[in-house]
Coordinates of C-alpha atoms in Angstrom, one line a residue:
Chain A
X186 CA 0.7 0.2 0.1
X187 CA 1.4 3.5 -0.9
X188 CA 0.8 6.5 1.6
X189 CA 0.6 8.8 -1.5
X190 CA -0.5 9.5 -4.6
X191 CA 1.9 7.2 -7.7
X192 CA 4.9 9.4 -9.0
X193 CA 4.7 9.0 -12.7
X194 CA 7.3 11.1 -13.4
X195 CA 8.3 11.7 -17.8
X196 CA 11.3 12.3 -17.9
X197 CA 15.2 11.9 -16.8
X198 CA 15.2 14.9 -14.7
X199 CA 11.6 14.6 -13.1
X200 CA 13.0 11.3 -12.0
X201 CA 15.7 12.4 -10.5
X202 CA 14.0 14.9 -8.5
X203 CA 11.6 12.3 -7.2
X204 CA 14.5 10.3 -5.8
X205 CA 16.6 13.1 -4.9
X206 CA 13.4 14.2 -2.8
X207 CA 12.1 10.7 -1.6
X208 CA 16.2 11.1 -0.3
X209 CA 16.0 14.9 1.1
X210 CA 12.3 12.9 3.6
X211 CA 13.4 9.4 3.9
X212 CA 11.3 7.8 2.8
X213 CA 11.4 4.6 1.2
X214 CA 10.3 4.8 -3.1
X215 CA 9.0 0.6 -3.9
X216 CA 9.3 0.6 -7.7
X217 CA 7.4 -0.8 -10.2
X218 CA 7.2 -1.6 -13.6
X219 CA 4.1 -3.4 -14.7
X220 CA 3.4 -4.2 -11.8
X221 CA 3.3 -8.4 -12.4
X222 CA 4.2 -9.5 -8.9
X223 CA 3.3 -6.7 -7.0
X224 CA 0.8 -8.7 -4.9
X225 CA 3.2 -11.7 -4.5
X226 CA 4.5 -11.7 -1.4
X227 CA 4.4 -9.4 1.8
X228 CA 2.4 -6.6 1.1
X229 CA 4.2 -2.7 1.1
X230 CA 3.3 -0.1 3.9
X231 CA 4.7 3.3 4.4
X232 CA 6.1 3.3 0.8
X233 CA 6.2 5.6 -1.6
X234 CA 4.9 4.1 -5.0
X235 CA 7.0 5.4 -7.7
X236 CA 5.9 4.2 -10.9
X237 CA 8.2 3.3 -14.2
X238 CA 6.4 3.8 -16.5
X239 CA 6.6 6.7 -19.3
X240 CA 10.1 4.7 -19.4
X241 CA 9.3 2.9 -21.9
X242 CA 10.9 1.6 -25.5
X243 CA 14.5 0.7 -27.4
X244 CA 17.0 2.9 -27.4
X245 CA 18.6 1.1 -29.4
X246 CA 19.4 -2.3 -31.4
X247 CA 21.4 -3.1 -34.2
X248 CA 20.9 -7.0 -34.0
X249 CA 24.8 -8.1 -36.0
X250 CA 25.9 -6.3 -32.3
X251 CA 23.9 -8.4 -30.6
X252 CA 23.3 -5.9 -27.6
X253 CA 19.9 -4.2 -27.4
X254 CA 19.4 -1.1 -24.7
X255 CA 15.3 0.0 -23.8
X256 CA 14.7 1.7 -21.6
X257 CA 13.1 -0.2 -18.1
X258 CA 9.3 -0.5 -18.5
X259 CA 9.5 -1.6 -21.6
X260 CA 7.4 -4.9 -21.7
X261 CA 9.2 -8.4 -21.7
X262 CA 7.1 -9.6 -24.2
X263 CA 8.0 -6.0 -26.7
X264 CA 11.4 -7.3 -25.4
X265 CA 11.1 -11.0 -26.9
X266 CA 8.9 -10.8 -30.5
X267 CA 11.1 -7.7 -30.9
X268 CA 14.7 -10.2 -30.6
X269 CA 12.4 -13.7 -32.0
X270 CA 11.3 -11.3 -35.2
X271 CA 15.9 -10.8 -36.2
X272 CA 15.9 -14.6 -34.9
X273 CA 17.3 -13.4 -31.9
X274 CA 16.0 -14.5 -27.8
X275 CA 16.8 -12.9 -24.5
X276 CA 19.4 -16.7 -23.1
X277 CA 17.9 -15.7 -19.7
X278 CA 13.9 -17.1 -19.1
X279 CA 12.9 -14.2 -16.2
X280 CA 8.8 -16.1 -14.9
X281 CA 6.0 -13.8 -16.5
X282 CA 4.1 -13.9 -13.3
X283 CA 1.3 -11.6 -15.2
X284 CA -1.0 -14.3 -16.3
X285 CA -1.7 -15.2 -13.2
X286 CA -0.9 -12.2 -10.4
X287 CA -1.1 -9.6 -12.7
X288 CA -2.0 -7.9 -15.4
X289 CA -0.9 -9.1 -18.9
X290 CA 2.7 -8.0 -19.5
X291 CA 1.7 -6.0 -22.5
X292 CA -1.7 -3.8 -21.5
X293 CA -1.5 -1.2 -20.0
X294 CA -3.4 -1.2 -16.8
X295 CA -3.4 1.4 -13.8
X296 CA -3.0 1.2 -10.9
Chain B
X256 CA 56.9 10.3 -20.5
X257 CA 54.0 11.7 -19.5
X258 CA 51.7 10.4 -17.1
X259 CA 53.6 10.9 -13.5
X260 CA 52.7 8.8 -10.9
X261 CA 51.6 10.3 -7.3
X262 CA 54.9 11.9 -5.4
X263 CA 57.3 10.1 -3.0
X264 CA 55.6 10.4 1.1
X265 CA 59.6 11.4 2.4
X266 CA 58.2 11.1 5.8
X267 CA 57.4 7.8 4.3
X268 CA 60.6 7.4 2.8
X269 CA 62.6 7.9 5.9
X270 CA 61.0 5.5 7.2
X271 CA 62.1 2.7 4.6
X272 CA 64.8 1.5 7.7
X273 CA 61.5 0.0 10.0
X274 CA 59.0 -0.1 7.4
X275 CA 61.5 -2.8 6.0
X276 CA 62.0 -4.4 9.3
X277 CA 58.8 -4.9 10.2
X278 CA 58.0 -6.6 7.2
X279 CA 61.0 -8.8 7.9
X280 CA 59.0 -9.1 11.2
X281 CA 55.9 -11.5 9.0
X282 CA 57.7 -13.0 6.2
X283 CA 60.9 -14.8 6.7
X284 CA 64.8 -15.4 4.7
X285 CA 64.3 -14.2 1.3
X286 CA 60.9 -13.3 1.7
X287 CA 61.4 -9.1 1.4
X288 CA 63.5 -7.7 -0.9
X289 CA 65.6 -4.1 0.0
X290 CA 68.6 -4.9 -1.6
X291 CA 68.9 -1.9 -4.5
X292 CA 70.5 -4.6 -7.3
X293 CA 67.0 -7.0 -6.6
X294 CA 65.1 -4.2 -6.6
X295 CA 65.2 -3.7 -10.2
X296 CA 63.6 -6.4 -11.0
X297 CA 60.5 -5.3 -10.8
X298 CA 60.4 -2.1 -12.0
X299 CA 58.1 -2.3 -14.7
X300 CA 55.6 -4.0 -16.1
X301 CA 55.0 -5.0 -18.9
X302 CA 54.7 -1.5 -20.4
X303 CA 57.6 -0.7 -19.2
X304 CA 58.2 2.1 -20.3
X305 CA 57.1 3.7 -17.5
X306 CA 60.1 1.5 -14.5
X307 CA 60.6 2.6 -10.6
X308 CA 61.8 0.8 -8.6
X309 CA 59.9 0.0 -5.2
X310 CA 60.6 0.7 -1.7
X311 CA 60.8 -2.4 -1.0
X312 CA 59.3 -5.6 -2.7
X313 CA 57.7 -8.7 -0.2
X314 CA 56.6 -11.6 -1.5
X315 CA 54.6 -13.6 0.7
X316 CA 53.2 -17.0 1.2
X317 CA 50.0 -17.3 3.2
X318 CA 46.8 -16.1 3.6
X319 CA 47.8 -15.1 6.8
X320 CA 50.8 -13.0 6.3
X321 CA 49.5 -11.3 4.0
X322 CA 47.3 -10.6 5.6
X323 CA 49.7 -8.8 8.7
X324 CA 51.2 -7.0 6.2
X325 CA 48.2 -5.4 4.8
X326 CA 47.3 -4.7 8.4
X327 CA 50.0 -3.4 9.2
X328 CA 49.9 -1.4 6.1
X329 CA 47.0 0.1 6.4
X330 CA 48.1 1.4 10.3
X331 CA 51.3 3.2 9.1
X332 CA 50.1 4.3 6.1
X333 CA 52.0 2.8 3.4
X334 CA 51.6 2.3 -0.1
X335 CA 51.0 -1.6 -1.3
X336 CA 50.8 -2.6 -4.8
X337 CA 50.2 -6.0 -5.5
X338 CA 52.6 -8.0 -8.7
X339 CA 51.3 -11.4 -9.4
X340 CA 53.5 -11.7 -12.4
X341 CA 54.0 -8.1 -13.8
X342 CA 52.0 -8.8 -17.7
X343 CA 50.0 -5.6 -17.0
X344 CA 49.7 -3.8 -20.2
X345 CA 49.0 -0.9 -18.6
X346 CA 51.2 -0.4 -15.8
X347 CA 48.4 -1.5 -12.9
X348 CA 51.5 -3.4 -11.4
X349 CA 54.3 -0.3 -11.8
X350 CA 55.5 0.3 -8.7
X351 CA 56.1 3.4 -5.8
X352 CA 58.8 4.9 -5.0
X353 CA 57.4 5.3 -1.4
X354 CA 54.9 1.8 -1.2
X355 CA 55.6 -1.7 -0.6
X356 CA 55.4 -4.3 -3.9
X357 CA 53.5 -7.0 -2.6
X358 CA 54.8 -9.8 -5.4
X359 CA 52.1 -13.1 -5.1
X360 CA 54.0 -14.9 -6.7
X361 CA 54.8 -17.7 -4.6
X362 CA 51.4 -18.6 -4.4
X363 CA 51.6 -21.4 -6.7
X364 CA 49.8 -24.0 -5.8
X365 CA 46.3 -25.8 -7.6
X366 CA 44.7 -26.7 -5.1
X367 CA 41.7 -28.5 -5.4
X368 CA 40.3 -30.1 -8.7
X369 CA 36.7 -30.5 -9.0
X370 CA 35.3 -32.4 -11.7
X371 CA 32.0 -33.3 -10.7
X372 CA 31.8 -29.6 -10.3
X373 CA 33.6 -28.4 -13.3
X374 CA 35.9 -26.1 -10.7
X375 CA 39.2 -25.5 -9.7
X376 CA 40.7 -23.8 -6.6
X377 CA 43.9 -22.3 -7.4
X378 CA 46.1 -19.8 -5.2
X379 CA 47.0 -16.2 -7.3
X380 CA 50.3 -16.9 -8.7
X381 CA 49.3 -20.4 -10.7
X382 CA 49.2 -19.4 -13.6
X383 CA 46.4 -18.6 -17.0
X384 CA 48.0 -21.7 -18.5
X385 CA 49.5 -23.4 -15.9
X386 CA 45.4 -24.0 -14.7
X387 CA 44.8 -25.9 -18.3
X388 CA 48.0 -28.1 -17.5
X389 CA 46.8 -29.3 -14.2
X390 CA 43.2 -30.9 -16.2
X391 CA 43.5 -31.6 -18.8
X392 CA 45.0 -35.0 -18.6
X393 CA 41.2 -35.0 -18.1
X394 CA 40.3 -33.9 -20.6
X395 CA 39.5 -30.1 -19.6
X396 CA 41.1 -26.7 -19.7
X397 CA 40.5 -23.1 -18.8
X398 CA 38.8 -21.1 -21.6
X399 CA 39.9 -17.4 -21.1
X400 CA 43.3 -17.6 -22.7
X401 CA 45.2 -13.6 -22.9
X402 CA 47.9 -13.8 -24.8
X403 CA 50.6 -14.6 -21.8
X404 CA 48.5 -17.7 -20.6
X405 CA 52.0 -19.1 -20.3
X406 CA 53.2 -16.7 -17.3
X407 CA 50.7 -13.9 -16.0
X408 CA 49.0 -14.9 -13.0
X409 CA 46.0 -16.3 -12.0
X410 CA 45.5 -13.6 -10.0
X411 CA 47.1 -11.1 -12.0
X412 CA 43.7 -12.2 -14.5
X413 CA 41.2 -11.6 -12.0
X414 CA 42.6 -8.6 -10.9
X415 CA 42.6 -7.2 -14.8
X416 CA 39.6 -8.8 -16.4
X417 CA 42.1 -10.6 -18.9
X418 CA 40.2 -11.9 -22.5
X419 CA 41.4 -13.5 -24.5
X420 CA 41.1 -15.0 -28.2
X421 CA 38.8 -17.1 -27.3
X422 CA 36.0 -14.7 -24.3
X423 CA 34.1 -14.3 -27.6
X424 CA 32.1 -17.1 -27.1
X425 CA 33.3 -18.7 -23.8
X426 CA 33.9 -15.3 -21.8
X427 CA 36.5 -12.7 -20.1
X428 CA 37.4 -13.8 -16.7
X429 CA 34.6 -12.2 -14.4
X430 CA 32.9 -15.4 -16.7
X431 CA 35.5 -17.8 -16.0
X432 CA 35.5 -17.1 -12.1
X433 CA 33.1 -18.9 -9.4
X434 CA 34.6 -17.3 -6.0
X435 CA 37.4 -15.2 -4.1
X436 CA 39.1 -15.3 -1.0
X437 CA 39.9 -11.4 -0.8
X438 CA 41.8 -9.7 1.4
X439 CA 41.4 -6.3 2.5
X440 CA 43.8 -3.6 3.2
X441 CA 42.4 -3.8 7.3
X442 CA 44.1 -6.9 6.8
X443 CA 40.0 -9.4 6.8
X444 CA 40.5 -12.3 4.8
X445 CA 36.9 -12.5 3.0
X446 CA 35.3 -14.9 0.8
X447 CA 33.2 -13.2 -2.6
X448 CA 30.9 -15.5 -4.8
X449 CA 31.2 -18.8 -3.4
X450 CA 31.5 -22.8 -6.4
X451 CA 28.0 -22.7 -8.1
X452 CA 27.1 -19.5 -10.3
X453 CA 25.0 -16.3 -8.7
X454 CA 25.6 -16.8 -5.3
X455 CA 22.5 -15.1 -2.8
X456 CA 23.4 -11.2 -1.8
X457 CA 25.5 -8.7 -3.6
X458 CA 27.1 -9.2 -6.7
X459 CA 31.0 -7.9 -4.8
X460 CA 32.6 -10.7 -6.9
X461 CA 32.0 -8.6 -10.0
X462 CA 33.1 -5.6 -8.1
X463 CA 35.9 -7.5 -6.9
X464 CA 37.2 -8.6 -10.9
X465 CA 38.9 -5.8 -12.9
X466 CA 38.9 -4.1 -10.0
X467 CA 43.1 -4.0 -10.5
X468 CA 44.7 -3.5 -7.4
X469 CA 42.5 -1.4 -5.9
X470 CA 40.2 -3.1 -4.0
X471 CA 41.6 -5.9 -2.1
X472 CA 44.5 -8.7 -3.1
X473 CA 43.1 -11.8 -4.0
X474 CA 44.6 -14.9 -2.0
X475 CA 42.9 -17.7 -4.0
X476 CA 40.8 -18.2 -6.8
X477 CA 37.4 -21.1 -7.7
X478 CA 38.0 -21.3 -11.9
X479 CA 35.4 -23.1 -13.5
X480 CA 36.9 -25.6 -16.3
X481 CA 35.4 -26.4 -19.5
X482 CA 35.6 -30.1 -21.5
X483 CA 38.1 -29.6 -23.7
X484 CA 35.6 -29.8 -27.1
X485 CA 36.2 -32.6 -29.3
X486 CA 36.6 -30.3 -32.4
X487 CA 37.7 -27.4 -34.0
X488 CA 38.5 -26.4 -37.6
X489 CA 39.8 -22.8 -38.5
X490 CA 38.8 -21.2 -41.2
X491 CA 40.9 -18.4 -43.2
X492 CA 39.6 -16.0 -45.7
X493 CA 41.3 -13.1 -47.6
X494 CA 39.5 -9.7 -48.0
X495 CA 40.5 -7.3 -50.9
X496 CA 39.3 -4.5 -48.2
X497 CA 39.1 -4.2 -44.7
X498 CA 35.3 -2.8 -44.8
X499 CA 33.8 -5.7 -46.7
X500 CA 36.2 -8.5 -43.3
X501 CA 34.3 -5.9 -41.5
X502 CA 30.8 -6.7 -42.9
X503 CA 31.5 -10.6 -43.2
X504 CA 32.5 -10.1 -38.8
X505 CA 29.2 -9.1 -38.2
X506 CA 27.0 -10.7 -41.3
X507 CA 28.5 -14.2 -39.6
X508 CA 27.5 -13.2 -35.7
X509 CA 23.8 -11.8 -37.3
X510 CA 23.4 -15.1 -38.9
X511 CA 23.3 -16.7 -35.0
X512 CA 27.0 -18.4 -35.6
X513 CA 29.0 -17.7 -33.0
X514 CA 32.4 -19.4 -33.8
X515 CA 35.3 -19.9 -30.6
X516 CA 37.6 -17.0 -31.9
X517 CA 37.5 -14.1 -34.7
X518 CA 40.4 -12.7 -35.7
X519 CA 41.6 -9.5 -37.7
X520 CA 44.9 -8.7 -39.0
X521 CA 45.5 -5.5 -41.4
X522 CA 47.7 -5.6 -43.9
X523 CA 50.4 -4.3 -42.2
X524 CA 50.2 -7.2 -39.4
X525 CA 49.7 -9.8 -42.1
X526 CA 53.4 -9.0 -43.8
X527 CA 55.1 -8.9 -40.4
X528 CA 53.1 -12.8 -39.4
X529 CA 54.2 -14.2 -42.9
X530 CA 57.7 -12.5 -42.6
X531 CA 57.9 -14.2 -38.8
X532 CA 56.7 -17.0 -39.4
X533 CA 55.5 -18.6 -42.9
X534 CA 52.5 -19.2 -42.2
X535 CA 51.6 -19.1 -45.9
X536 CA 49.0 -16.2 -45.1
X537 CA 47.9 -14.5 -47.9
X538 CA 49.9 -11.7 -48.8
X539 CA 48.2 -9.6 -51.8
X540 CA 44.9 -8.8 -49.6
X541 CA 44.2 -6.2 -47.0
X542 CA 42.5 -7.7 -44.4
X543 CA 43.2 -11.8 -42.7
X544 CA 39.9 -13.4 -41.4
X545 CA 41.0 -16.4 -38.7
X546 CA 37.3 -18.3 -37.7
X547 CA 37.5 -20.9 -35.8
X548 CA 34.6 -23.2 -35.0
X549 CA 34.6 -25.1 -32.1
X550 CA 32.3 -28.1 -30.6
X551 CA 31.2 -31.4 -31.6
X552 CA 33.0 -32.7 -35.6
X553 CA 29.1 -32.0 -36.8
X554 CA 28.9 -28.8 -35.6
X555 CA 32.1 -26.9 -37.1
X556 CA 30.8 -28.8 -41.1
X557 CA 27.4 -27.0 -40.6
X558 CA 28.6 -23.9 -39.3
X559 CA 31.5 -24.2 -42.1
X560 CA 29.4 -24.2 -44.4
X561 CA 27.0 -21.3 -42.8
X562 CA 30.1 -19.1 -42.7
X563 CA 31.7 -19.3 -46.8
X564 CA 29.2 -17.8 -48.8
X565 CA 28.8 -14.6 -46.4
X566 CA 31.7 -14.1 -46.5
X567 CA 31.9 -14.7 -50.4
X568 CA 29.1 -12.6 -50.5
X569 CA 31.3 -9.9 -48.7
X570 CA 34.2 -10.3 -51.1
X571 CA 36.6 -13.1 -49.1
X572 CA 39.4 -13.7 -52.4
X573 CA 41.3 -16.4 -50.7
X574 CA 39.5 -18.7 -48.7
X575 CA 41.0 -22.2 -46.6
X576 CA 39.3 -24.6 -44.5
X577 CA 41.8 -26.7 -42.1
X578 CA 41.8 -29.5 -43.2
X579 CA 43.6 -31.3 -39.7
X580 CA 45.1 -30.3 -36.7
X581 CA 48.4 -28.9 -37.6
X582 CA 46.7 -26.8 -40.1
X583 CA 45.2 -24.9 -37.6
X584 CA 47.4 -24.1 -35.5
X585 CA 49.3 -23.1 -38.8
X586 CA 46.3 -20.6 -39.7
X587 CA 47.3 -19.5 -35.7
X588 CA 51.0 -19.3 -35.4
X589 CA 51.3 -16.4 -37.8
X590 CA 48.2 -14.5 -35.6
X591 CA 49.8 -15.5 -32.3
X592 CA 53.1 -14.4 -33.3
X593 CA 51.9 -11.4 -35.0
X594 CA 54.1 -9.2 -31.6
X595 CA 56.7 -9.8 -31.7
X596 CA 56.1 -9.9 -35.8
X597 CA 55.6 -6.3 -35.3
X598 CA 58.4 -5.9 -32.9
X599 CA 60.4 -6.6 -35.9
X600 CA 59.2 -4.1 -38.4
X601 CA 60.3 -0.8 -35.6
X602 CA 62.9 -1.0 -32.6
X603 CA 59.8 0.0 -30.0
X604 CA 55.5 -1.2 -30.9
X605 CA 53.1 0.2 -28.5
X606 CA 49.8 -1.6 -28.2
X607 CA 46.9 0.0 -27.2
X608 CA 43.5 -2.0 -25.9
X609 CA 40.6 0.3 -27.1
X610 CA 36.5 -1.7 -27.2
X611 CA 33.8 -0.4 -30.4
X612 CA 30.6 -1.3 -31.5
X613 CA 31.1 -4.1 -34.4
X614 CA 29.4 -1.8 -37.0
X615 CA 32.2 1.1 -36.7
X616 CA 34.6 -0.9 -37.6
X617 CA 35.9 0.3 -41.2
X618 CA 35.0 3.7 -40.1
X619 CA 37.7 3.8 -37.3
X620 CA 40.2 2.1 -39.5
X621 CA 39.5 4.8 -42.1
X622 CA 40.4 7.2 -39.0
X623 CA 43.5 5.4 -37.5
X624 CA 45.1 5.8 -41.2
X625 CA 44.0 9.6 -41.0
X626 CA 45.6 9.5 -37.6
X627 CA 49.1 7.5 -38.6
X628 CA 49.6 9.6 -41.3
X629 CA 49.2 13.1 -38.6
X630 CA 51.8 11.6 -36.7
X631 CA 53.5 10.1 -38.8
X632 CA 53.9 7.0 -37.0
X633 CA 53.5 3.7 -38.6
X634 CA 50.3 1.4 -37.5
X635 CA 50.2 -2.6 -37.6
X636 CA 46.0 -4.1 -36.5
X637 CA 45.5 -6.9 -34.8
X638 CA 42.4 -7.5 -33.5
X639 CA 39.6 -9.5 -32.0
X640 CA 37.1 -8.1 -34.3
X641 CA 33.8 -11.0 -33.1
X642 CA 34.4 -8.6 -29.6
X643 CA 35.2 -5.1 -31.5
X644 CA 38.6 -5.7 -29.2
X645 CA 41.4 -3.4 -31.3
X646 CA 44.8 -3.9 -31.0
X647 CA 46.6 -1.5 -32.7
X648 CA 49.8 -1.6 -32.9
X649 CA 51.5 1.8 -32.7
X650 CA 55.5 1.3 -34.6
X651 CA 58.5 4.2 -32.7
X652 CA 61.9 3.7 -31.9
X653 CA 62.2 5.3 -28.2
X654 CA 65.9 6.5 -29.4
X655 CA 64.4 9.3 -31.4
X656 CA 64.1 12.5 -29.1
X657 CA 60.1 13.0 -28.6
X658 CA 59.1 10.0 -30.7
X659 CA 57.3 7.9 -27.8
X660 CA 55.4 11.1 -26.3
X661 CA 53.7 11.5 -30.1
X662 CA 53.0 7.4 -30.3
X663 CA 51.2 7.8 -26.5
X664 CA 49.9 10.9 -27.6
X665 CA 48.5 8.3 -31.1
X666 CA 47.0 5.7 -28.7
X667 CA 45.1 8.3 -26.9
X668 CA 43.7 9.5 -29.7
X669 CA 43.1 6.2 -30.7
X670 CA 40.9 6.0 -27.0
X671 CA 39.2 9.0 -28.1
X672 CA 38.0 7.9 -31.4
X673 CA 37.1 4.3 -29.6
X674 CA 34.9 6.8 -26.9
X675 CA 33.2 9.0 -29.7
X676 CA 31.8 5.8 -31.9
X677 CA 30.2 4.2 -28.5
X678 CA 32.9 1.7 -27.4
X679 CA 35.1 2.1 -24.2
X680 CA 38.9 2.6 -23.4
X681 CA 40.4 -1.2 -22.6
X682 CA 39.1 -4.0 -23.9
X683 CA 41.4 -6.2 -21.8
X684 CA 44.3 -4.3 -19.8
X685 CA 42.7 -2.5 -18.1
X686 CA 43.1 0.7 -17.6
X687 CA 46.2 1.5 -15.3
X688 CA 48.7 4.1 -15.2
X689 CA 48.0 3.7 -19.4
X690 CA 44.2 5.2 -20.2
X691 CA 44.4 7.3 -16.2
X692 CA 43.8 10.1 -17.7
X693 CA 41.5 9.2 -19.9
X694 CA 39.2 8.3 -17.4
X695 CA 37.4 11.8 -18.1
X696 CA 36.7 11.0 -22.3
X697 CA 34.4 7.9 -20.6
X698 CA 33.0 9.1 -17.9
X699 CA 32.0 12.2 -16.0
X700 CA 32.4 13.8 -12.5
X701 CA 29.7 12.1 -11.3
X702 CA 30.4 8.6 -12.4
X703 CA 34.1 8.7 -11.5
X704 CA 32.9 10.0 -7.5
X705 CA 30.7 6.6 -7.9
X706 CA 33.3 4.6 -8.9
X707 CA 35.2 6.2 -6.3
X708 CA 32.6 5.9 -3.6
X709 CA 33.5 2.1 -4.1
X710 CA 37.5 2.4 -4.0
X711 CA 36.9 4.4 -0.1
X712 CA 34.4 1.8 1.2
X713 CA 37.3 -1.1 0.4
X714 CA 39.7 1.2 1.3
X715 CA 39.1 4.8 3.3
X716 CA 42.8 5.9 3.6
X717 CA 43.9 5.4 -0.6
X718 CA 46.7 2.8 -0.4
X719 CA 46.1 0.0 -2.6
X720 CA 47.7 0.7 -5.7
X721 CA 46.9 4.7 -5.5
X722 CA 47.7 6.3 -9.0
X723 CA 46.0 3.9 -11.0
X724 CA 42.7 3.5 -12.8
X725 CA 41.4 7.3 -11.4
X726 CA 42.8 10.3 -12.7
X727 CA 42.4 12.0 -9.3
X728 CA 41.6 10.3 -6.1
X729 CA 39.8 12.1 -3.6
X730 CA 40.1 12.4 0.4
X731 CA 37.9 10.6 0.8
X732 CA 36.2 12.7 3.5
X733 CA 35.5 15.1 0.6
X734 CA 34.2 13.0 -1.2
X735 CA 30.1 14.0 -0.1
X736 CA 31.5 17.2 -0.9
X737 CA 32.3 16.6 -4.2
X738 CA 28.8 17.7 -5.7
X739 CA 28.9 21.1 -5.2
X740 CA 30.4 23.8 -8.1
X741 CA 30.4 26.9 -7.5
X742 CA 28.2 26.3 -3.6
X743 CA 25.5 25.2 -5.3
X744 CA 24.2 21.2 -4.0
X745 CA 21.9 19.3 -7.4
X746 CA 18.2 20.5 -6.1
X747 CA 19.0 23.5 -3.8
X748 CA 15.2 23.3 -2.7
X749 CA 15.1 20.7 -1.2
X750 CA 15.8 20.4 3.0
X751 CA 18.9 18.8 3.7
X752 CA 19.7 16.7 6.6

């Protein structure tokens, strides 16, 4: 449970400000992306919710380099579809709880 | 010499006798070296342009001795420079006039081999190749293979995160080390990592690997060992243009093939190597690629079949596949002898080490040619093309006044170029002294301050290997004030506590 309205910075500068402010107040931040695992584990109390969903999209992808740079809240399903189209894959396979506990990874649900 | 080291502390030099006596109390017999003639043997490492005999050399044999030495130096504020085999090409083991040189060469035992878990526990002074020698009768080997593997130590490999020809497929040192015992400057002995992948908690092993002797002294290393592939085949490809060879590298990777190694040589390096070892390289090409595939026989054959049309499409004018092991080793002989071969072209050469995105290769080589003309110094290129890790060899003559300085300036321009195209200052040789002053080209003041916070967490009095990696070491107590510019802090509207 968050104590305040969720913070949803749209730019790096805003994000930096939000974090500095929380640090200045001694407040704790719960960082969320798709929130597919939000209901797993102990509920958070007394934290500010930092919503990262404005930070999406591919920064750089050149298949021959075998390197992909994406912004933090890009949905995993999107990334997997992107690389699959080039005959590539992510070598790690994080368990996607979305279908069980939370919203589907590609849907933009509001918290 | 264009780089300067921290000025020796006169007060420490004045205490030299007492420091040597303290070291002798910890390490008996021949383990403490203080005669000026004997100290000369330690005055330099693989970056031979820089020399400085240490105040004293100490060669401990046990972790307890290392801990006692570091604790004493910490308490008495004496600087310590760790050294493995002294093969660093970035000056990582360059001694200090007012520092103890801590040589780890007596830690030369393989402690344990566990084939079921595919790991070996070794002391840091064991050479890279000796790890393979210890396990090869059972068909295993240690994958990272720096060119200096016959001499360089595992401890030094951990410090520098060393690579080699085969790290394209098998990773650098950091991907092949599972755990380490390290002694902190306080004398505390700690273990990071373990005997399996990804142990719980902070990745402190990741912090330690590649820390260039600035955070602690490695006294034991647990490495992964791998079964040697059943087969290895090499492909020798000649291209009329560097661009064609560069594009071939990119296309092979894009096709989903990760060769065990993919090495490129330019015209100057090909001619030097061929004259030196007669490897049978084509001399009428601008670039040569050696592509090695390993695995089971059928896999190698399949992948060779995939690569050949890619090479042809990129204009390869000569194509040879090794028919047997002898021929495969012959293909490599020229590449492996490339450095000494280039050494015959000029009295001295300066080996650079930078990494770029593969796609920028042709452009970077072109601009390097322009720089070469501008500086009036020839350059030969030998590099790990698959990784984008360049090793330009700048030819010069140290006996001509000013030529070393010109070679260094040329080298610095090459590294600036690497950063400019989206690459990094080093691939596998480390920053050391060599690239120290270029760190601000790559990292902002904020980045460097945060890197130094890590240093301060391990070594608050900055006694371990000072003068390396960081262009400026701020006193740890001052770090908290580093972001204050012109009396202004970031986010001045925020309350401060």
